[in-house]
Protein backbone atom coordinates (compact mmCIF):
# COMPACT_ATOMS: atom_id res chain seq x y z
CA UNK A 1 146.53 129.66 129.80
CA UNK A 2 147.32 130.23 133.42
CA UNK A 3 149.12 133.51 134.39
CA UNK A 4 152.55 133.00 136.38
CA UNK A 5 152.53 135.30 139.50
CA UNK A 6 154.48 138.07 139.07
CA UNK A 7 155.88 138.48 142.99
CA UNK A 8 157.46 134.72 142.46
CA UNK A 9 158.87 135.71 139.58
CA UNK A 10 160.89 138.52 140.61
CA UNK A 11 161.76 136.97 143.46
CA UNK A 12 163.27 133.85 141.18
CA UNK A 13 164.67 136.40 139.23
CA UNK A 14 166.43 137.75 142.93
CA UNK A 15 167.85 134.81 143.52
CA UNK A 16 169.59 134.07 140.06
CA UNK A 17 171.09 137.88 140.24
CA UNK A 18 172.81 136.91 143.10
CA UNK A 19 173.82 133.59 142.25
CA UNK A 20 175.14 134.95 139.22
CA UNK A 21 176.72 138.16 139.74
CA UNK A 22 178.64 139.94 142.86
CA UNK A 23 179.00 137.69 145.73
CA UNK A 24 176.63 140.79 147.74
CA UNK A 25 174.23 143.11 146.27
CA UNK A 26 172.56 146.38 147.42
CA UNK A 27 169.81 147.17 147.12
CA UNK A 28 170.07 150.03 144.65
CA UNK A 29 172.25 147.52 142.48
CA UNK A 30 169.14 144.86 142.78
CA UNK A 31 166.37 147.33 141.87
CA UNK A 32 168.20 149.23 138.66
CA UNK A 33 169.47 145.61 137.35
CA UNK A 34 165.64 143.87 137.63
CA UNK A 35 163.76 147.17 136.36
CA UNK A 36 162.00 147.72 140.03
CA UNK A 37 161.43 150.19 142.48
CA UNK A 38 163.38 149.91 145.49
CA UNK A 39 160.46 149.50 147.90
CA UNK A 40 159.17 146.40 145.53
CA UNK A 41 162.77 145.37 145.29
CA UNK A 42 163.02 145.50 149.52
CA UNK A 43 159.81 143.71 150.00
CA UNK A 44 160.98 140.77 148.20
CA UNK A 45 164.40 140.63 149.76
CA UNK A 46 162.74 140.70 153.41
CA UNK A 47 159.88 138.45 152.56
CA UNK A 48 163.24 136.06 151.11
CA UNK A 49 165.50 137.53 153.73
CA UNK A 50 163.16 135.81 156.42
CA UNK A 51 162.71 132.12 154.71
CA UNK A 52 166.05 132.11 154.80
CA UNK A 53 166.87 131.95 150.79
CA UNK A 54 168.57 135.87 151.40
CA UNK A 55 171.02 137.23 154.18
CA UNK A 56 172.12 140.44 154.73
CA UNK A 57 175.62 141.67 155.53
CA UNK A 58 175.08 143.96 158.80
CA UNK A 59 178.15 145.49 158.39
CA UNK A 60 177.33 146.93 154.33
CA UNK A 61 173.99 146.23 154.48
CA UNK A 62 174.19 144.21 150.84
CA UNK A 63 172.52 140.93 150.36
CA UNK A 64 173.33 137.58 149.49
CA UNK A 65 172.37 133.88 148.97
CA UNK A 66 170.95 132.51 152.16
CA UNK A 67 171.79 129.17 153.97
CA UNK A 68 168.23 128.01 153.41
CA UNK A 69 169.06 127.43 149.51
CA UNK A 70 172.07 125.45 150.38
CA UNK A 71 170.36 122.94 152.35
CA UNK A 72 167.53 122.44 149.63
CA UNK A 73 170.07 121.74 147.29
CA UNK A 74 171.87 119.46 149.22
CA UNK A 75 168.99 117.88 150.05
CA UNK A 76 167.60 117.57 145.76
CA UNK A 77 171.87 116.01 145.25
CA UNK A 78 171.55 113.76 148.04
CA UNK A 79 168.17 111.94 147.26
CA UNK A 80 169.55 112.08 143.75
CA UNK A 81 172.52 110.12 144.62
CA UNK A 82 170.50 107.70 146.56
CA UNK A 83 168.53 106.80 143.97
CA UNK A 84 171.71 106.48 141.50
CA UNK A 85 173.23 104.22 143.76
CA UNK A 86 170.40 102.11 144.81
CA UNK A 87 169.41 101.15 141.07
CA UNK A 88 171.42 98.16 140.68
CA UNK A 89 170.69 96.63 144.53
CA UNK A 90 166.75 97.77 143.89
CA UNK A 91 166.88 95.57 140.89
CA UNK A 92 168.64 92.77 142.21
CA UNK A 93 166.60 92.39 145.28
CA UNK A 94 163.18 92.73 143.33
CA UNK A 95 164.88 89.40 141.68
CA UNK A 96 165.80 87.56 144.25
CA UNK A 97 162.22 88.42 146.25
CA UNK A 98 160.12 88.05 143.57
CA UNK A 99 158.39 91.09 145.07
CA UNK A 100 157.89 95.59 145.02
CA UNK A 101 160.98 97.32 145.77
CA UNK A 102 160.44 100.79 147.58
CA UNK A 103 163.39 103.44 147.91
CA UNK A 104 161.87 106.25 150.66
CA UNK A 105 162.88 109.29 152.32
CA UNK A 106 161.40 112.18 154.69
CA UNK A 107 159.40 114.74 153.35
CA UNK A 108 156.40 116.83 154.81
CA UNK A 109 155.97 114.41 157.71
CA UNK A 110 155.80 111.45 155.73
CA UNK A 111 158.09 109.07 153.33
CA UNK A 112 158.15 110.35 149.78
CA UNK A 113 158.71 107.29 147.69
CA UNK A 114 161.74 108.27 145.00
CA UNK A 115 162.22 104.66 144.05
CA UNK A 116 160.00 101.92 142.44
CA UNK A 117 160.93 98.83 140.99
CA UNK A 118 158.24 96.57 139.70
CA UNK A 119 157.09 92.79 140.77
CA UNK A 120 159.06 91.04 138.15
CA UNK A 121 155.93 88.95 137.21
CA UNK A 122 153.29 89.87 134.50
CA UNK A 123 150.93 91.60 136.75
CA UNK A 124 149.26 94.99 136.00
CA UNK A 125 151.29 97.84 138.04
CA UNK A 126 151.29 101.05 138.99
CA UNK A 127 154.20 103.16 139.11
CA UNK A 128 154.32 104.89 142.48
CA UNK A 129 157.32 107.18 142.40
CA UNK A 130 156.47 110.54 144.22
CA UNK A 131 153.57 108.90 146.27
CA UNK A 132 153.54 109.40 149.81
CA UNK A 133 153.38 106.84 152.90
CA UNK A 134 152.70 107.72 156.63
CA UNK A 135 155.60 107.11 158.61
CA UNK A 136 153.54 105.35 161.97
CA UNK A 137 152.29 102.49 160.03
CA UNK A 138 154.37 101.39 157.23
CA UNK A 139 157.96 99.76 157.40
CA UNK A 140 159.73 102.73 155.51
CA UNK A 141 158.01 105.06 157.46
CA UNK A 142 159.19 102.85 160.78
CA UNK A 143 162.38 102.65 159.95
CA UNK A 144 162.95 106.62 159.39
CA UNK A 145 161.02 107.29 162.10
CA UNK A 146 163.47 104.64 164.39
CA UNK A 147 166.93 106.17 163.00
CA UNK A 148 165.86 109.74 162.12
CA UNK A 149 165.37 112.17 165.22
CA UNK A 150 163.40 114.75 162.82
CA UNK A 151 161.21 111.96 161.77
CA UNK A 152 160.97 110.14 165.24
CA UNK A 153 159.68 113.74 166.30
CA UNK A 154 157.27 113.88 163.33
CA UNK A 155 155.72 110.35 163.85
CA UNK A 156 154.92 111.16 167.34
CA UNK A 157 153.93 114.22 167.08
CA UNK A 158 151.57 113.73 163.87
CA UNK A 159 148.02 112.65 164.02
CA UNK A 160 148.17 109.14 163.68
CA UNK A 161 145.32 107.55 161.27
CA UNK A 162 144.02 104.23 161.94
CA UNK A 163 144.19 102.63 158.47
CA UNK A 164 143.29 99.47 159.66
CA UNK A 165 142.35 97.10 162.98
CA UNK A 166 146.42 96.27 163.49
CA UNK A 167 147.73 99.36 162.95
CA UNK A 168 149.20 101.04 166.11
CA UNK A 169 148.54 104.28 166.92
CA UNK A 170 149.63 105.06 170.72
CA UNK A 171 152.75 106.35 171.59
CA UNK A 172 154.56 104.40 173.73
CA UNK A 173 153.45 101.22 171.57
CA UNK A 174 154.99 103.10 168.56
CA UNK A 175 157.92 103.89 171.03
CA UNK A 176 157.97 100.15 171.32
CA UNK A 177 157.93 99.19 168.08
CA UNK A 178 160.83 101.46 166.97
CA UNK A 179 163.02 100.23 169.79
CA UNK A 180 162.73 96.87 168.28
CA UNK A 181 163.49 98.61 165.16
CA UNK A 182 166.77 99.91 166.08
CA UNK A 183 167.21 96.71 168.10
CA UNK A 184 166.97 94.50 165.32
CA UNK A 185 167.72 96.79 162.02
CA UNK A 186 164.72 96.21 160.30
CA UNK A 187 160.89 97.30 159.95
CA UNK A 188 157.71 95.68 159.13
CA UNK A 189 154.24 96.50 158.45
CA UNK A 190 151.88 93.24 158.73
CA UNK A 191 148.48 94.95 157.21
CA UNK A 192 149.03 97.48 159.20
CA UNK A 193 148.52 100.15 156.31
CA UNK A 194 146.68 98.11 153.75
CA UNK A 195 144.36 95.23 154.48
CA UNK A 196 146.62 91.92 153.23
CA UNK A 197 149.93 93.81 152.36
CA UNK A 198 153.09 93.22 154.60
CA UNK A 199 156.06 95.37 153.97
CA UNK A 200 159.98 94.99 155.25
CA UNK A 201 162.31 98.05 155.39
CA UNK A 202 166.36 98.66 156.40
CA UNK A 203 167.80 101.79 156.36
CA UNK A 204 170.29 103.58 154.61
CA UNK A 205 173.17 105.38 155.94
CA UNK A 206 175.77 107.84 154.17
CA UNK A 207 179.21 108.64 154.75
CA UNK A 208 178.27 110.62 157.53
CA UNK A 209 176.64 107.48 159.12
CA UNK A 210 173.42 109.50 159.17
CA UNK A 211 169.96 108.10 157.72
CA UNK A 212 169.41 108.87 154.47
CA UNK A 213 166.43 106.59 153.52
CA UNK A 214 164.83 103.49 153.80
CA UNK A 215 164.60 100.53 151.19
CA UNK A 216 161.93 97.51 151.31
CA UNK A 217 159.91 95.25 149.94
CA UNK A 218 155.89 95.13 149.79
CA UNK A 219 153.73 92.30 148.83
CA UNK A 220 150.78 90.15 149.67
CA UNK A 221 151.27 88.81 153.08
CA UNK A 222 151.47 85.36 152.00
CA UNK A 223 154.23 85.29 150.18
CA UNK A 224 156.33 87.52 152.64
CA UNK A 225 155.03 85.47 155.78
CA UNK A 226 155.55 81.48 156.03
CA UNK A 227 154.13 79.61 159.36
CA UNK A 228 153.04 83.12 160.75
CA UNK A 229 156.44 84.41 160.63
CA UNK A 230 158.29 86.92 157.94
CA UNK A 231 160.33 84.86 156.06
CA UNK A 232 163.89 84.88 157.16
CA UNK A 233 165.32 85.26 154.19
CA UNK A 234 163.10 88.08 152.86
CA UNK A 235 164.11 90.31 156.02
CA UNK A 236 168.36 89.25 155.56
CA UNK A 237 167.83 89.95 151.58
CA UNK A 238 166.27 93.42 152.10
CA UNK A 239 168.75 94.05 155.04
CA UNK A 240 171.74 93.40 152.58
CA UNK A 241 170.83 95.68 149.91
CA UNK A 242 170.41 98.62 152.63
CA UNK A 243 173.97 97.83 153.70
CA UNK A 244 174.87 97.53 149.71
CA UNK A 245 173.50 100.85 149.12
CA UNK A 246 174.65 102.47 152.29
CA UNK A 247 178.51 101.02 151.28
CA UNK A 248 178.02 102.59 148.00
CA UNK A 249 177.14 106.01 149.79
CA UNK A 250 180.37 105.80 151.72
CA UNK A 251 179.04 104.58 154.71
CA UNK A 252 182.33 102.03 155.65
CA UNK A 253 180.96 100.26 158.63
CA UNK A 254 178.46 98.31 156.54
């Protein structure tokens, strides 16, 4: 069996003391209630001190819970409310398409997908919650990338992978693109990221009218294409559910 690391340990331990306890802790009072020395004890608090998970009070010089924490657990409630609210318009729109629904949202330069809902047909699938898409060549990743400054930053700044002949890897044509993104409120990817797959993406907003995610739909390219063109309807059915979702988040002007 695999040992746990001992440093991460005591530095989970850290965190719980003061989450549980005081509102600020010395240092003395953080040692004696873990069973540490104090120079193990300040190690940890610095190393945590400069992630940003600790602060320190200049004026008593006792620690606290850091702002750092705050934001990663606003971040774990918010894609968990996404998801909660975009269950029922996921579903439906797999229905009505006929085709893969994808709920996405930023992570590590790249969409982490936190959302799946099957083809409702009898073919084999695989369930990809937790995989992760680039953000230059698929419609998810387009759409963050168009309403998301971090992500816009990321795109362009990334090393862009040619995954296939069509997929567009300069930056002013990827400038391009997500100007027409914006312009138009929607995203696709034509095999742009997998050789005869097309994907359509919308965002989603919250209540503070920022973006929160993207929601599409992925299949083979002809069945979301008729006469050369994405189908119409695919790209207004896909558009409503962001807006249904983004309502449900509290975002009023949809």
């Amino acid at each position: 069996m695999a040992r746990n690391i001992q440093s991460l340990e005591r530095a989970a331990a850290m965190l719980r003391l003061l989450a549980g306890g005081e509102r600020r802790l010395g240092l003395s009072d953080i040692a004696s209630s873990l069973g540490l020395a104090k120079g193990t004890a300040h190690g940890i608090l610095r190393t945590l001190q400069h992630e940003g998970f600790v602060e320190q009070d200049d004026a008593s010089g006792r620690y606290q819970l850091g702002a750092e924490l705050l934001r990663l657990g606003t971040t774990y409630l918010d894609v968990h409310e996404l998801r909660a609210r975009a269950l029922v318009w996921t579903d439906d729109l797999a229905r009505s398409s006929g085709e893969s629904v994808y709920l996405g949202v930023l992570h590590q330069q790249g969409v982490l997908i936190v959302h799946h809902v099957f083809r409702p047909d009898d073919s084999r699938q695989v369930l990809e919650i937790g995989a992760m898409q680039p953000l230059h060549s698929t419609a998810l990743g387009k759409v963050l990338a168009a309403y998301d400054p971090v992500a816009h930053s990321e795109a362009l700044e990334a090393d862009r992978e040619a995954f296939t002949a069509r997929t567009v890897c300069e930056p002013e044509a990827l400038e391009h693109i997500l100007d027409l993104t914006r312009a138009r409120g929607y995203a696709a990817d034509v095999e742009e990221t997998w050789e005869g797959v097309a994907s359509i993406a919308a965002p989603v907003h919250d209540r503070r009218r920022m973006p929160v995610g993207a929601v599409g739909v992925t299949g083979a390219v002809e069945r979301l294409r008729q006469g050369g063109e994405l189908r119409p309807e695919l790209i207004a059915a896909v558009r409503d559910c962001a807006r249904a979702v983004s309502r449900d988040l509290g975002a009023r002007r949809f």
